[in-house]
Amino acid sequence: MTMDSSLLLPVPNRLEPFWLQERDVQLKSARTTVDIPSTCDVVIIGSGLTGAMAAWNVYQELEDCQKRANVVMLEADEVCGSATARNGGHCKPLTFIGYRAEASKHGAEIANQLLRFEAGALEMYAKLVEEEDIDCDMHVTRAFDICFTAEGSDSAKKDWDARMAAYPDCMRDSDVRRVDDKQTLESLTGVQGGLWGASYPAGHLWPYKLAASLIRKCIAKGMNLQTYTPATHLFASPAGWTIETPRGNINTKSVVIATNAYTSSILPEFKTKILPVRGSACSITPAPSHSAGAVPGPLRYTYGLRFGTGEVDYMIPRQGRGRIPGRGDQSYILGGAKGCFLSNLDEWYNNKRDNEEMPGVREYFEGYMAKYFAKWDGNENGNVDRVWSGVLGYSADLLPYVGEVPDRPGVFICAGFTGHGMPRIPGCTAAVSKLVSAFVIDSAITPSVQSQFEASLPKPYWMTKDRLVSKQNLIKSAMGQLVDEEVINARGKEEHLNTVCKDLRDL
């Protein structure tokens, strides 16, 4: 079968990220059977963290009901070689930033629910890793958000004040602490130049190892894994659905789409709903100044460094390898550098070229630690070891799509995480797996199961017809680039015109 070259699939010869230096060599190109099965109960498309956790949760749901199912996982490339292998491994929830914006769109109660949902992910990861004895360098710590501009600091403070006023118990339960004094902020974090900050519980892990471990456990339960087998077409058939691949077709009762940036390759109606957005990250060896026994010594927190709209960097000082912190490699993972390329849309928007370094990011990363971390004494290259690109799946309304796809009974989606998947994936996959397992058992979603799904997931995440047909696209405006029509309409065209005129006068 000849494959359509226009399909949105991973490019060959992608840059090698830090997380793939310890591949599971047996899983990398694994095919459980020589031929792909002709029939099954569930096909999960995508082997990243979403696909792996979805598969795991489906098995858990079915076992709770004392049911079995034939599950097949299709992967277009190597196992877990896309976004999960190219992110920061950072489980850092939003705890107050953005609260006012979400409250204005959805109301205060739902805005609070969105933040509480993310905060719950850390415990879900910790429980899973502990109960299943998964070696993935899981470490629970605290994160610091640090604002570098007066405007950003003022906005963050207003978000803090608004959520604290409306939901003080939630803020206290989440252990969110603000730091108003700049000197105290630098003393606590080791970051210089910050104006305001706040900290809260967060964590980090080796995402590839977590996903690969879950896939292995699912294979032990009977799952059939087929790598280098892209799903190229999905159509209704007497069995329910038929999935075309270059190696033959699979007839299945239900499908889980866990393809994030590549979703429109199998669901064309998502071409304007989930777009590939290119990002960049690197790994850094700690300098002597930031190693054990030195001053200032090892960094203690993870970081979100906020410089402006769309320009947020993240940095994770890893605490070693294995189950005992402090042993082995303790590289930092630094990502972002969006200021280098945001103004050039072609470099990041609707771009899947993670086989290329993005312009300017290496130089940005090489100068980063000395610029922002006090007393850093790294080498002339900033101790940068690897630089890589990754393709994120940005949703048009900036929130993930989770649930049954409209007009496609038995097809479920969990995708569009907009570069913020780590604190969303555990809860989203748990929710969608309730629907999948119910459909496998009953060939339908009962009102009871639908209620359970809705109770477990914030309403703005629900996959609805309204979201699918919406013309809204907020991606560029969220990155500080261009003003989307909906944003213009929301604040009034006259106000927008006045702003544009003022900007032109200021040039």
C-alpha positions as a printed NumPy array, in Angstrom:
array([[  0.   ,   0.   ,   0.   ],
       [  1.384,   3.429,  -0.977],
       [  1.256,   5.929,   1.856],
       [ -0.022,   9.47 ,   1.27 ],
       [  3.001,  11.757,   1.583],
       [  0.777,  14.64 ,   2.723],
       [ -0.174,  12.878,   5.967],
       [  0.887,  14.588,   9.164],
       [  3.422,  12.045,  10.463],
       [  6.786,  12.31 ,  12.263],
       [  9.748,  13.315,  10.116],
       [ 12.753,  10.978,   9.777],
       [ 16.146,  11.555,  11.41 ],
       [ 14.861,  13.531,  14.351],
       [ 17.301,  15.194,  16.746],
       [ 18.363,  12.999,  19.643],
       [ 16.968,  14.226,  22.99 ],
       [ 18.406,  13.579,  26.443],
       [ 15.579,  11.174,  27.316],
       [ 16.372,   8.704,  24.52 ],
       [ 19.951,   8.021,  25.543],
       [ 18.649,   5.089,  27.62 ],
       [ 16.168,   3.542,  25.222],
       [ 14.393,   0.298,  25.909],
       [ 16.088,  -1.451,  22.993],
       [ 13.615,  -4.337,  22.97 ],
       [ 10.618,  -2.   ,  22.77 ],
       [ 12.088,   0.544,  20.353],
       [ 11.022,  -1.262,  17.173],
       [  8.87 ,  -3.943,  18.769],
       [  6.124,  -5.823,  16.974],
       [  4.399,  -8.279,  19.275],
       [  3.318, -10.339,  16.265],
       [  4.831, -10.518,  12.796],
       [  1.553,  -9.411,  11.226],
       [ -0.838,  -6.88 ,  12.616],
       [ -4.047,  -8.406,  14.02 ],
       [ -7.02 ,  -8.209,  11.681],
       [ -9.495,  -7.64 ,  14.541],
       [ -9.46 ,  -6.408,  18.125],
       [-11.598,  -4.642,  20.704],
       [ -9.523,  -1.474,  21.163],
       [ -6.867,   0.214,  19.043],
       [ -4.766,   2.845,  20.782],
       [ -2.982,   5.076,  18.293],
       [  0.154,   6.604,  19.804],
       [  2.741,   5.213,  22.237],
       [  3.662,   8.349,  24.161],
       [  2.696,   8.975,  27.758],
       [ -0.961,   9.539,  26.811],
       [ -1.205,   6.279,  24.889],
       [  0.675,   4.358,  27.571],
       [ -1.442,   5.706,  30.438],
       [ -4.639,   5.25 ,  28.451],
       [ -3.752,   1.612,  27.789],
       [ -2.865,   1.047,  31.427],
       [ -6.098,   2.635,  32.644],
       [ -8.244,   0.676,  30.162],
       [ -6.787,  -2.556,  31.489],
       [ -7.38 ,  -1.418,  35.063],
       [-11.006,  -0.523,  34.325],
       [-11.667,  -3.82 ,  32.574],
       [-10.024,  -5.834,  35.349],
       [-12.197,  -4.053,  37.913],
       [-15.217,  -5.303,  35.935],
       [-13.643,  -8.759,  35.532],
       [-13.635,  -8.314,  31.763],
       [-10.966,  -8.879,  29.124],
       [-10.278,  -7.205,  25.803],
       [ -7.901,  -7.477,  22.877],
       [ -5.924,  -4.238,  22.735],
       [ -3.576,  -3.157,  19.941],
       [ -1.242,  -0.152,  20.132],
       [ -0.106,   1.396,  16.848],
       [  2.914,   3.679,  16.671],
       [  3.992,   5.495,  13.503],
       [  7.633,   5.668,  14.591],
       [  9.712,   4.139,  17.391],
       [  8.124,   3.652,  20.8  ],
       [  7.6  ,   6.913,  22.624],
       [  9.903,   8.895,  20.353],
       [  7.839,  12.069,  19.999],
       [  6.763,  14.717,  22.533],
       [  7.079,  12.486,  25.616],
       [ 10.755,  11.909,  24.762],
       [ 11.343,  15.599,  24.046],
       [  9.718,  17.494,  26.915],
       [ 11.055,  18.518,  30.327],
       [  9.651,  15.688,  32.409],
       [  8.17 ,  18.43 ,  34.572],
       [  4.959,  17.849,  36.528],
       [  4.364,  21.486,  37.361],
       [  0.7  ,  22.437,  37.716],
       [ -0.749,  25.877,  37.268],
       [ -1.852,  26.939,  40.749],
       [ -2.993,  30.532,  40.284],
       [ -1.495,  32.046,  37.127],
       [ -4.255,  32.406,  34.549],
       [ -7.022,  32.114,  37.131],
       [ -8.698,  35.437,  36.221],
       [ -8.618,  34.68 ,  32.487],
       [-10.252,  31.28 ,  32.997],
       [-12.771,  32.736,  35.447],
       [-13.787,  35.353,  32.883],
       [-14.395,  32.626,  30.283],
       [-15.852,  29.831,  32.385],
       [-16.756,  31.285,  35.774],
       [-14.867,  31.149,  39.053],
       [-15.941,  27.626,  40.01 ],
       [-14.704,  26.028,  36.806],
       [-11.513,  28.13 ,  36.844],
       [-10.789,  26.768,  40.3  ],
       [-11.62 ,  23.236,  39.151],
       [ -9.113,  23.517,  36.29 ],
       [ -6.337,  24.379,  38.735],
       [ -7.315,  21.707,  41.259],
       [ -7.378,  19.104,  38.48 ],
       [ -3.747,  19.845,  37.581],
       [ -2.656,  19.894,  41.223],
       [ -3.913,  16.322,  41.606],
       [ -1.561,  14.928,  38.951],
       [  1.513,  14.853,  41.184],
       [ -0.061,  12.412,  43.62 ],
       [ -1.361,  10.306,  40.718],
       [  2.174,   9.953,  39.341],
       [  3.66 ,   9.23 ,  42.759],
       [  1.031,   6.595,  43.548],
       [  1.452,   4.866,  40.181],
       [  5.256,   4.838,  40.372],
       [  5.223,   3.533,  43.944],
       [  2.528,   0.881,  43.534],
       [  3.917,  -0.452,  40.245],
       [  7.572,  -0.103,  41.298],
       [  8.528,   1.896,  38.191],
       [ 12.102,   3.133,  37.905],
       [ 11.691,   6.542,  36.225],
       [ 13.644,   8.95 ,  38.48 ],
       [ 10.442,  10.262,  40.089],
       [ 11.199,  13.116,  42.467],
       [  8.728,  15.244,  44.437],
       [  9.91 ,  18.778,  45.188],
       [  8.683,  22.374,  44.84 ],
       [  8.516,  24.619,  41.808],
       [  9.086,  28.347,  41.673],
       [  7.361,  30.647,  39.205],
       [  9.509,  33.759,  38.841],
       [  8.345,  36.902,  37.026],
       [ 10.948,  39.186,  35.438],
       [  8.796,  42.119,  34.341],
       [  6.697,  44.576,  36.303],
       [  3.693,  43.854,  34.093],
       [  4.037,  40.098,  34.543],
       [  4.527,  40.442,  38.297],
       [  1.467,  42.641,  38.626],
       [ -0.666,  40.198,  36.617],
       [  0.54 ,  37.216,  38.656],
       [ -0.175,  39.02 ,  41.925],
       [ -3.697,  39.813,  40.746],
       [ -4.25 ,  36.162,  39.854],
       [ -2.958,  35.18 ,  43.281],
       [ -5.173,  37.69 ,  45.06 ],
       [ -8.251,  36.711,  43.048],
       [ -7.976,  32.99 ,  43.709],
       [ -6.992,  33.528,  47.337],
       [-10.044,  35.73 ,  47.864],
       [-12.399,  33.269,  46.183],
       [-10.878,  29.941,  47.291],
       [ -8.553,  30.452,  50.273],
       [ -8.861,  26.836,  51.4  ],
       [ -7.766,  25.549,  47.994],
       [ -4.757,  27.849,  47.973],
       [ -3.776,  26.681,  51.443],
       [ -4.374,  23.034,  50.583],
       [ -2.171,  23.466,  47.527],
       [  0.57 ,  24.978,  49.731],
       [  1.132,  27.943,  47.409],
       [  3.534,  30.474,  48.922],
       [  4.348,  33.893,  47.508],
       [  7.629,  35.789,  47.807],
       [  7.314,  39.557,  47.44 ],
       [ 10.854,  40.603,  48.374],
       [ 13.396,  40.392,  45.512],
       [ 16.36 ,  39.65 ,  47.764],
       [ 14.513,  36.859,  49.531],
       [ 13.477,  35.471,  46.153],
       [ 17.09 ,  35.328,  44.949],
       [ 18.267,  33.836,  48.232],
       [ 15.663,  31.072,  48.054],
       [ 15.981,  30.226,  44.373],
       [ 19.476,  31.22 ,  43.298],
       [ 17.874,  33.126,  40.412],
       [ 18.968,  36.716,  39.838],
       [ 16.859,  39.467,  38.297],
       [ 13.44 ,  38.154,  39.32 ],
       [ 10.905,  40.666,  40.634],
       [  8.277,  38.404,  42.206],
       [  7.709,  34.71 ,  42.682],
       [  5.678,  31.932,  44.22 ],
       [  6.325,  28.276,  45.009],
       [  4.191,  25.159,  45.316],
       [  4.541,  21.345,  45.189],
       [  5.742,  19.902,  41.887],
       [  7.722,  16.971,  40.597],
       [  9.803,  15.622,  37.781],
       [ 10.547,  12.235,  36.252],
       [ 11.989,  10.477,  33.197],
       [  8.858,  10.479,  30.995],
       [ 10.132,   7.984,  28.43 ],
       [ 10.92 ,   5.435,  31.15 ],
       [  7.481,   5.818,  32.704],
       [  5.721,   5.344,  29.355],
       [  7.936,   2.416,  28.327],
       [  7.395,   0.704,  31.677],
       [  3.615,   1.004,  31.379],
       [  3.7  ,  -0.331,  27.819],
       [  5.706,  -3.338,  28.991],
       [  3.164,  -3.988,  31.735],
       [  0.32 ,  -3.739,  29.218],
       [  2.079,  -6.186,  26.876],
       [  2.296,  -8.577,  29.822],
       [ -1.499,  -8.247,  30.113],
       [ -1.934,  -9.147,  26.445],
       [ -1.558,  -5.889,  24.499],
       [ -0.18 ,  -6.168,  20.964],
       [  2.332,  -3.406,  20.118],
       [  3.097,  -2.547,  16.501],
       [  5.781,   0.101,  15.925],
       [  6.55 ,   1.813,  12.617],
       [  2.93 ,   1.212,  11.678],
       [  1.176,   4.533,  11.067],
       [ -2.611,   4.669,  11.063],
       [ -3.377,   6.382,   7.771],
       [ -7.148,   6.232,   7.498],
       [-10.12 ,   5.558,   9.764],
       [-13.573,   4.694,   8.451],
       [-16.793,   3.159,   9.742],
       [-17.328,  -0.538,   8.993],
       [-19.602,  -3.41 ,  10.122],
       [-17.152,  -4.218,  12.939],
       [-17.336,  -0.628,  14.129],
       [-14.214,   0.943,  12.673],
       [-11.507,  -0.035,  10.228],
       [ -8.021,   1.425,  10.474],
       [ -5.822,   1.371,   7.412],
       [ -2.047,   1.024,   7.806],
       [  0.704,   0.376,   5.226],
       [  0.865,  -3.174,   6.636],
       [ -2.834,  -3.987,   6.373],
       [ -6.139,  -3.128,   8.021],
       [ -7.46 ,  -3.636,  11.542],
       [-11.159,  -3.934,  12.335],
       [-11.983,  -2.748,  15.824],
       [-14.856,  -1.917,  18.089],
       [-13.266,   1.221,  19.522],
       [-10.325,   3.561,  18.937],
       [ -8.328,   5.832,  21.221],
       [ -6.589,   8.731,  19.483],
       [ -3.487,   9.609,  21.527],
       [ -1.499,  11.264,  18.764],
       [ -1.414,  14.862,  20.065],
       [  0.249,  17.045,  17.369],
       [ -0.366,  14.414,  14.674],
       [ -4.085,  13.953,  15.325],
       [ -5.334,  15.35 ,  12.015],
       [ -3.501,  12.584,  10.132],
       [ -6.204,  10.163,  11.315],
       [ -9.012,  12.647,  12.165],
       [ -9.049,  15.269,   9.37 ],
       [-11.705,  17.311,  11.179],
       [ -8.991,  18.272,  13.687],
       [ -6.769,  19.962,  11.111],
       [ -7.652,  23.381,  12.529],
       [ -8.254,  22.11 ,  16.074],
       [ -4.83 ,  20.646,  16.978],
       [ -1.759,  22.044,  15.29 ],
       [  1.895,  20.994,  15.505],
       [  3.926,  23.649,  17.313],
       [  7.683,  23.27 ,  17.459],
       [  9.589,  23.854,  20.682],
       [ 13.136,  23.443,  21.908],
       [ 15.008,  22.133,  24.944],
       [ 18.49 ,  21.18 ,  26.08 ],
       [ 20.38 ,  19.323,  28.783],
       [ 23.041,  21.002,  30.912],
       [ 25.72 ,  19.557,  33.194],
       [ 25.845,  21.385,  36.556],
       [ 28.811,  23.731,  36.871],
       [ 31.338,  23.229,  39.717],
       [ 29.691,  26.161,  41.515],
       [ 26.372,  24.322,  41.563],
       [ 27.659,  20.883,  42.481],
       [ 27.6  ,  19.189,  45.873],
       [ 30.013,  20.678,  48.391],
       [ 30.288,  24.02 ,  46.593],
       [ 28.751,  27.456,  47.08 ],
       [ 25.958,  28.119,  46.183],
       [ 25.698,  24.354,  45.602],
       [ 22.966,  22.243,  43.989],
       [ 19.705,  23.88 ,  42.959],
       [ 16.784,  22.776,  45.112],
       [ 13.696,  23.636,  43.079],
       [ 12.266,  23.4  ,  39.572],
       [ 11.538,  26.634,  37.764],
       [  9.192,  28.511,  35.489],
       [ 10.899,  31.746,  34.419],
       [  8.386,  34.204,  32.992],
       [  9.564,  37.   ,  30.708],
       [  6.421,  37.984,  28.802],
       [  3.42 ,  36.7  ,  26.868],
       [  4.355,  33.308,  25.444],
       [  7.939,  33.641,  26.695],
       [  8.192,  31.206,  29.579],
       [ 11.221,  29.004,  30.146],
       [ 11.294,  25.94 ,  32.36 ],
       [ 14.277,  24.415,  34.126],
       [ 14.448,  21.134,  36.017],
       [ 17.54 ,  20.228,  38.06 ],
       [ 17.348,  16.446,  37.997],
       [ 18.273,  14.75 ,  41.273],
       [ 20.113,  11.73 ,  39.878],
       [ 19.17 ,   8.415,  38.347],
       [ 17.354,   5.471,  39.816],
       [ 15.237,   5.17 ,  42.925],
       [ 17.727,   6.862,  45.284],
       [ 18.132,  10.631,  44.685],
       [ 21.662,  12.028,  44.532],
       [ 23.278,   9.212,  42.569],
       [ 24.5  ,   9.366,  38.983],
       [ 23.842,  11.975,  36.345],
       [ 22.111,  15.118,  37.63 ],
       [ 21.737,  17.071,  34.4  ],
       [ 19.422,  20.045,  34.187],
       [ 16.707,  20.107,  31.547],
       [ 16.103,  23.615,  30.203],
       [ 13.4  ,  24.41 ,  27.672],
       [ 11.71 ,  27.367,  26.043],
       [ 13.823,  30.023,  24.317],
       [ 10.682,  31.19 ,  22.553],
       [ 11.925,  34.754,  22.305],
       [ 14.383,  33.503,  19.69 ],
       [ 11.737,  32.466,  17.203],
       [  8.178,  33.537,  18.103],
       [  8.212,  36.468,  15.688],
       [  8.904,  34.05 ,  12.811],
       [  5.709,  32.002,  12.604],
       [  7.122,  29.557,  10.069],
       [  9.72 ,  28.401,  12.586],
       [  7.188,  27.168,  15.122],
       [  3.545,  27.405,  14.054],
       [  2.207,  24.383,  12.145],
       [  5.765,  23.054,  12.059],
       [  6.758,  19.407,  12.667],
       [ 10.477,  19.623,  11.846],
       [ 11.976,  18.226,  15.042],
       [ 14.892,  17.034,  12.903],
       [ 16.309,  20.576,  12.98 ],
       [ 17.597,  22.905,  15.675],
       [ 15.603,  26.097,  15.922],
       [ 17.487,  29.29 ,  15.04 ],
       [ 19.216,  31.028,  17.931],
       [ 18.215,  28.588,  20.656],
       [ 21.645,  27.014,  21.168],
       [ 23.228,  30.402,  21.801],
       [ 20.329,  31.336,  24.079],
       [ 20.735,  28.179,  26.142],
       [ 24.519,  28.538,  26.313],
       [ 24.229,  31.96 ,  27.913],
       [ 21.29 ,  31.143,  30.151],
       [ 22.731,  29.871,  33.409],
       [ 25.323,  32.628,  33.766],
       [ 22.692,  35.247,  33.024],
       [ 19.998,  34.087,  35.441],
       [ 21.646,  31.898,  38.096],
       [ 23.86 ,  33.661,  40.6  ],
       [ 27.551,  32.66 ,  40.817],
       [ 27.373,  30.179,  37.953],
       [ 30.885,  29.294,  36.759],
       [ 30.239,  27.021,  33.786],
       [ 32.322,  26.713,  30.635],
       [ 32.173,  28.874,  27.521],
       [ 29.266,  26.806,  26.179],
       [ 27.243,  27.202,  29.353],
       [ 27.742,  23.469,  30.05 ],
       [ 25.095,  22.694,  27.419],
       [ 25.333,  19.066,  26.311],
       [ 22.439,  18.4  ,  23.925],
       [ 19.968,  20.638,  22.125],
       [ 16.858,  19.189,  20.514],
       [ 13.48 ,  20.124,  19.076],
       [ 10.075,  18.65 ,  19.799],
       [  6.602,  18.913,  18.327],
       [  3.818,  19.872,  20.699],
       [  0.108,  19.523,  19.972],
       [ -1.517,  22.926,  20.546],
       [ -5.287,  23.049,  20.629],
       [ -7.154,  25.95 ,  19.091],
       [ -8.733,  26.918,  22.423],
       [ -5.571,  25.98 ,  24.385],
       [ -7.219,  23.123,  26.321],
       [ -7.089,  19.361,  25.645],
       [ -9.853,  17.507,  23.822],
       [-10.983,  14.521,  25.877],
       [-13.921,  12.21 ,  25.216],
       [-15.893,  10.596,  22.411],
       [-15.442,  12.316,  19.047],
       [-18.727,  13.809,  17.773],
       [-20.416,  11.705,  15.08 ],
       [-17.877,   8.903,  15.584],
       [-19.329,   6.513,  18.195],
       [-16.582,   4.396,  19.722],
       [-13.775,   6.788,  18.71 ],
       [-12.237,   8.563,  21.671],
       [ -9.678,  11.355,  21.787],
       [ -7.188,  12.46 ,  24.412],
       [ -4.969,  15.044,  22.724],
       [ -4.132,  18.727,  22.306],
       [ -2.221,  19.304,  25.53 ],
       [ -0.704,  22.621,  24.361],
       [  2.737,  22.036,  25.846],
       [  1.273,  21.357,  29.284],
       [  0.633,  17.636,  29.198],
       [  2.498,  16.387,  32.253],
       [  0.018,  17.77 ,  34.833],
       [ -2.998,  16.942,  32.65 ],
       [ -2.362,  13.51 ,  31.178],
       [ -2.945,  11.375,  34.31 ],
       [ -6.42 ,  12.753,  34.97 ],
       [ -7.388,  12.955,  31.295],
       [ -6.393,   9.377,  30.511],
       [ -8.162,   8.108,  33.637],
       [-11.346,   9.889,  32.543],
       [-11.348,   8.794,  28.893],
       [-10.53 ,   5.205,  29.863],
       [-13.848,   5.   ,  31.724],
       [-15.619,   5.687,  28.434],
       [-13.475,   3.277,  26.428],
       [-13.881,   0.342,  28.804],
       [-17.643,   0.944,  29.053],
       [-17.953,   0.99 ,  25.268],
       [-15.991,  -2.25 ,  24.972],
       [-18.322,  -3.917,  27.469],
       [-21.704,  -2.443,  26.449],
       [-21.128,  -1.059,  22.919],
       [-22.449,   2.256,  24.209],
       [-21.834,   4.915,  26.847],
       [-24.515,   4.644,  29.511],
       [-25.769,   7.781,  31.294],
       [-24.128,   6.519,  34.494],
       [-20.708,   6.206,  32.861],
       [-21.096,   9.574,  31.119],
       [-21.848,  11.145,  34.51 ],
       [-18.732,   9.566,  36.011],
       [-16.659,  10.9  ,  33.111],
       [-18.042,  14.416,  33.458],
       [-17.539,  14.428,  37.228],
       [-13.873,  13.475,  36.825],
       [-12.91 ,  16.067,  34.214],
       [-13.232,  19.867,  33.962],
       [-16.023,  20.799,  31.577],
       [-13.805,  22.894,  29.249],
       [-11.885,  19.677,  28.418],
       [-14.959,  17.758,  27.263],
       [-14.95 ,  16.851,  23.584],
       [-18.104,  18.541,  22.31 ],
       [-19.571,  19.401,  18.939],
       [-19.396,  23.089,  19.802],
       [-15.655,  22.892,  20.358],
       [-15.165,  20.946,  17.147],
       [-17.037,  23.414,  14.931],
       [-15.733,  26.552,  16.656],
       [-13.703,  28.905,  14.444],
       [-11.711,  30.11 ,  17.43 ],
       [ -7.913,  29.873,  17.281],
       [ -6.098,  31.435,  20.229],
       [ -2.663,  29.903,  19.673],
       [ -0.924,  32.886,  18.121],
       [ -2.353,  35.415,  20.563],
       [ -1.359,  33.191,  23.498],
       [  2.18 ,  33.412,  22.176],
       [  1.991,  37.19 ,  21.846],
       [  1.876,  37.014,  18.051],
       [ -0.941,  38.677,  16.109],
       [ -4.384,  39.262,  17.521],
       [ -6.931,  36.593,  16.705],
       [-10.33 ,  37.741,  15.483],
       [-12.071,  36.401,  18.565],
       [ -9.745,  38.367,  20.817],
       [-10.469,  41.502,  18.828],
       [-14.207,  40.92 ,  19.078],
       [-13.995,  40.212,  22.782],
       [-12.45 ,  43.541,  23.675],
       [-14.148,  45.561,  20.985],
       [-12.911,  46.501,  17.549],
       [-12.778,  50.197,  18.411],
       [-10.474,  49.566,  21.353],
       [ -8.318,  47.337,  19.159],
       [ -8.077,  50.032,  16.472],
       [ -7.064,  52.62 ,  19.072],
       [ -4.377,  50.27 ,  20.361],
       [ -3.01 ,  49.642,  16.875],
       [ -2.92 ,  53.381,  16.149],
       [ -1.074,  54.034,  19.403],
       [  1.43 ,  51.268,  18.583],
       [  2.056,  52.83 ,  15.174],
       [  2.593,  56.269,  16.752],
       [  5.097,  54.74 ,  19.16 ],
       [  7.212,  53.227,  16.367]])
